Coordinates of N, CA, C and O in Angstrom, one line a residue:
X3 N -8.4 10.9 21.0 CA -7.4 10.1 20.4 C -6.0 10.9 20.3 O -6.0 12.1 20.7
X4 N -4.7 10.3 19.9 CA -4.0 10.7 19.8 C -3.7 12.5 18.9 O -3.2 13.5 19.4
X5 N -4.2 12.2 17.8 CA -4.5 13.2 17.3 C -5.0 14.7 17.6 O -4.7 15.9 17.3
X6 N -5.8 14.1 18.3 CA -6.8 15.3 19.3 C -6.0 15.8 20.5 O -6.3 16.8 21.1
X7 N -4.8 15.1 20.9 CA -3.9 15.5 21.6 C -2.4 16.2 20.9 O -1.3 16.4 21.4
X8 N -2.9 16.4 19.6 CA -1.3 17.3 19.0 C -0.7 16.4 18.5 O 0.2 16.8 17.8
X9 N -0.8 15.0 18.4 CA 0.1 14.3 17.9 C -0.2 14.3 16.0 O -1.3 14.3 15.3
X10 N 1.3 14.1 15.5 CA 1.2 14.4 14.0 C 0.9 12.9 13.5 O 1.2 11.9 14.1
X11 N 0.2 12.9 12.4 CA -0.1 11.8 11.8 C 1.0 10.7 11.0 O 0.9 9.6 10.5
X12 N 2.3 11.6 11.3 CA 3.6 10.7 10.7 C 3.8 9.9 12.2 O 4.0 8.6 12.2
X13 N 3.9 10.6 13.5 CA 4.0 10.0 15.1 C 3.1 9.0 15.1 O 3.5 8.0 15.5
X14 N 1.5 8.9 14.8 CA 1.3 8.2 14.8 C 1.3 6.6 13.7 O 1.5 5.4 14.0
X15 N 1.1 7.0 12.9 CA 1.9 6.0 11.7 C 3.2 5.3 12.1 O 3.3 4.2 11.6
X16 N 4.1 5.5 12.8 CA 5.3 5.4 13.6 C 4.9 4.9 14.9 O 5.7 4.0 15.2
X17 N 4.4 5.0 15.4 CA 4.3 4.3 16.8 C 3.6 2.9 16.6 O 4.0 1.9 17.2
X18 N 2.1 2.7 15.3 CA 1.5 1.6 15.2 C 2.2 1.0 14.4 O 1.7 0.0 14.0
X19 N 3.1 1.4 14.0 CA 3.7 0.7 12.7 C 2.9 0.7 11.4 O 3.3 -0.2 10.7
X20 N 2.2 1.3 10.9 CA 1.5 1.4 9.8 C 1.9 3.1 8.9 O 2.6 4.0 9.3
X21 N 1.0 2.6 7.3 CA 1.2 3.9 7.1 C 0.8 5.1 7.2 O -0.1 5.1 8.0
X22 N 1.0 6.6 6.8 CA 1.2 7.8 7.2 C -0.9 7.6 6.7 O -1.9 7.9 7.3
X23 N -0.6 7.1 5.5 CA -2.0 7.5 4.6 C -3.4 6.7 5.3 O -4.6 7.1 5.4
X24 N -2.7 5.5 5.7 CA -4.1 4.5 6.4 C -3.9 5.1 7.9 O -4.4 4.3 8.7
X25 N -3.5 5.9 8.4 CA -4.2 6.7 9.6 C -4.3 8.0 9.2 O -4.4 8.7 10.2
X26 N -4.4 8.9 7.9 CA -5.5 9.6 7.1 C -6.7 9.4 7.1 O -7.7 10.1 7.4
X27 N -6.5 7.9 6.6 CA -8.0 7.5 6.5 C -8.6 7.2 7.2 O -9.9 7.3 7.1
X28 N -8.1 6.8 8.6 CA -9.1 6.2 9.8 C -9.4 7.2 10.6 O -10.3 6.9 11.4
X29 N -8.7 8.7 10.5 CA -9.2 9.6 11.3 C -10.3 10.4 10.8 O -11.2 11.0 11.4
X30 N -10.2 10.1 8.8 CA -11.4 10.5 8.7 C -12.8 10.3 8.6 O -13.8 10.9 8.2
X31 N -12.6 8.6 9.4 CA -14.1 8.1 9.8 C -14.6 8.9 10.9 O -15.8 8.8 11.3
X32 N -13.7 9.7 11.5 CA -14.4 11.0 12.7 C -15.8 12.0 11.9 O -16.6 12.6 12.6
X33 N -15.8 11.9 10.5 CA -16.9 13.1 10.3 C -18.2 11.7 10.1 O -19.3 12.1 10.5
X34 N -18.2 10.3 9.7 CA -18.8 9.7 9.3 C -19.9 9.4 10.7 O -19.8 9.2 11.9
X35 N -21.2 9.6 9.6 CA -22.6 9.6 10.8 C -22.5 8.3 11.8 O -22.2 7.1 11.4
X36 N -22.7 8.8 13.1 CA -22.6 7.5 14.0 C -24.5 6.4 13.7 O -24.4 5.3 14.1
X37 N -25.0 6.5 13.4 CA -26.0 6.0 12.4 C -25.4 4.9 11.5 O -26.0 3.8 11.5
X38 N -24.1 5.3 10.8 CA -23.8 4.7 9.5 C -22.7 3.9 10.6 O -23.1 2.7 10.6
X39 N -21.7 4.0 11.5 CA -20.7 3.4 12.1 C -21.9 2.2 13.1 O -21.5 1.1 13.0
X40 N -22.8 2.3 13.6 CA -23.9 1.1 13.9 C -24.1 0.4 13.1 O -24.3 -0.8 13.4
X41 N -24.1 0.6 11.9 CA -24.3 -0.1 10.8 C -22.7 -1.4 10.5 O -22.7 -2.6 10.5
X42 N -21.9 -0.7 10.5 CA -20.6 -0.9 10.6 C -20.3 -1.9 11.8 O -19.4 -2.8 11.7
X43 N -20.8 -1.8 12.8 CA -20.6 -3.0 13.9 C -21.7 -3.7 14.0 O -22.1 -4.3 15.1
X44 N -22.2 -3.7 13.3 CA -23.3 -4.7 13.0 C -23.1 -5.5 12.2 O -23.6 -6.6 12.2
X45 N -22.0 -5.1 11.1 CA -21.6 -5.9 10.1 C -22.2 -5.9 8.8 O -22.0 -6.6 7.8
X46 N -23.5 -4.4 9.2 CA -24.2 -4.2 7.8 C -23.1 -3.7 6.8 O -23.0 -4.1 5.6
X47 N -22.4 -2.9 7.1 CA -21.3 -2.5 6.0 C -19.8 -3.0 6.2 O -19.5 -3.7 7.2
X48 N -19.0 -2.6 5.4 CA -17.9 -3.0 5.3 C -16.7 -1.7 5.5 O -17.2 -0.6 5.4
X49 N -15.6 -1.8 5.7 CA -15.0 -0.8 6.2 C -14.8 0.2 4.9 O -14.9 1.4 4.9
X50 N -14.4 -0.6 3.6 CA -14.6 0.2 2.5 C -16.0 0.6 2.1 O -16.2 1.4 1.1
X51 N -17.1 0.3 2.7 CA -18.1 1.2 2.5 C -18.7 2.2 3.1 O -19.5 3.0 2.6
X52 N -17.8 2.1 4.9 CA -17.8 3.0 5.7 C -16.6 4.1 5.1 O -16.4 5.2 5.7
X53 N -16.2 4.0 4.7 CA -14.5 5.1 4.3 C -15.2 5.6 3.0 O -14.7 6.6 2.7
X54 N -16.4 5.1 2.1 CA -16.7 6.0 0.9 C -17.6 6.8 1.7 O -17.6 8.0 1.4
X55 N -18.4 6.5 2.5 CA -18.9 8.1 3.3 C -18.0 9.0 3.9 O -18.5 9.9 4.6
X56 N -16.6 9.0 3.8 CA -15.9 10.3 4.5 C -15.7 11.2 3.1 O -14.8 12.1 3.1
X57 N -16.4 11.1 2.3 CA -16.0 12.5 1.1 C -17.4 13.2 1.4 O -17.8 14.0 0.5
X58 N -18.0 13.0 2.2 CA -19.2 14.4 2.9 C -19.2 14.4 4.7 O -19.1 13.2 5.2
X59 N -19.3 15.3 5.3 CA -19.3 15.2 6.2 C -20.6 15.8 6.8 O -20.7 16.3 8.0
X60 N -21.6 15.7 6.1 CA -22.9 15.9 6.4 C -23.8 14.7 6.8 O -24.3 14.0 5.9
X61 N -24.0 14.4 8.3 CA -24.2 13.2 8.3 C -25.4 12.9 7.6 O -25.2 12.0 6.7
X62 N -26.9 13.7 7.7 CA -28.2 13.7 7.1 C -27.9 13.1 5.5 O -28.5 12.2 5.0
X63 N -27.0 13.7 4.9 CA -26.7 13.5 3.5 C -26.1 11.8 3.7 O -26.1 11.0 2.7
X64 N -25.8 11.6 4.4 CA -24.5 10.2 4.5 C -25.8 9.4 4.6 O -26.3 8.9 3.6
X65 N -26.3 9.3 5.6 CA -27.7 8.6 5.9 C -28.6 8.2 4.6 O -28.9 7.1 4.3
X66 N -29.0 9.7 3.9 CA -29.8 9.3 3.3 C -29.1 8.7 1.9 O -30.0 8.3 1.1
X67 N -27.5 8.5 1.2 CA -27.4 7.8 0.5 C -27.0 6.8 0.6 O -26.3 6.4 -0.3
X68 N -27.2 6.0 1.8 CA -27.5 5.2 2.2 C -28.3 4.5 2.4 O -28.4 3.3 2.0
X69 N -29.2 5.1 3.0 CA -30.6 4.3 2.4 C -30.9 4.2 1.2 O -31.3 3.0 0.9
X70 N -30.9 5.2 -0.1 CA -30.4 4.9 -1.3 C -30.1 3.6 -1.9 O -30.9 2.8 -2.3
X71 N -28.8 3.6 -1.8 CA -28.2 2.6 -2.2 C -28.6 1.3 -1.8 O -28.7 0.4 -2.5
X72 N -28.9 1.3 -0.5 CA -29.2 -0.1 0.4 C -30.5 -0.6 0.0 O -31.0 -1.6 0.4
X73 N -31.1 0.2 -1.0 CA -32.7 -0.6 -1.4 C -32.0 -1.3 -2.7 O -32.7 -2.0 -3.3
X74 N -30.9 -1.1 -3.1 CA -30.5 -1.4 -4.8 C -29.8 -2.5 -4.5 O -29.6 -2.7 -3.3
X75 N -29.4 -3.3 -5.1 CA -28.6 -4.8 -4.7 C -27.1 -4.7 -4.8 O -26.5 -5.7 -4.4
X76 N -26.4 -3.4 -5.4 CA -25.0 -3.0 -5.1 C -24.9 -2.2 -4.3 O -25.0 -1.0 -4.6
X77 N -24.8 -2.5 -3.1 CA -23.9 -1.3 -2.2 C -22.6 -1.6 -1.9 O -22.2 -1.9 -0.7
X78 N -21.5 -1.6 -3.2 CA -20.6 -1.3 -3.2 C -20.3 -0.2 -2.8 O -21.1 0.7 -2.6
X79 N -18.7 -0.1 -2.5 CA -18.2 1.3 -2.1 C -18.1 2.0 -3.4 O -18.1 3.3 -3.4
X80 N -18.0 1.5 -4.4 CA -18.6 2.7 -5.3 C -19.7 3.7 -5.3 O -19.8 4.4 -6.3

């Protein structure tokens, strides 16, 4: 991605027209388990529930509170 090529996160915020912070956030769906991002184009999760797995970057951990949660009838991004 851009990023991965040197580019700063204000250049890119500026080029898509968006803000500095919501391409923060979307670069840090890069640590999020590709496990959990299948889940995500499948439509099992929601993009705020894919963005509360970027505060670990341990995918094993991401996975398993996920399965967690997903037997309980809130899997909110809380």
């Amino acid at each position: 991605g851009l990023s991965d090529h040197g580019m700063a996160v204000a250049d890119i915020a500026a080029r898509f027209g968006v803000a500095e912070r919501t391409v923060e956030q979307r670069l840090k769906l890069a640590c999020v388990s590709p496990v959990l991002f299948d889940l995500y184009r499948a439509d099992a999760l929601s993009l705020e529930q894919l963005m509360a797995f970027t505060l670990s970057d341990d995918h094993a951990r991401q996975q398993a509170v996920w399965q967690a949660v997903s037997a309980t009838y809130d899997t909110s991004a809380r």
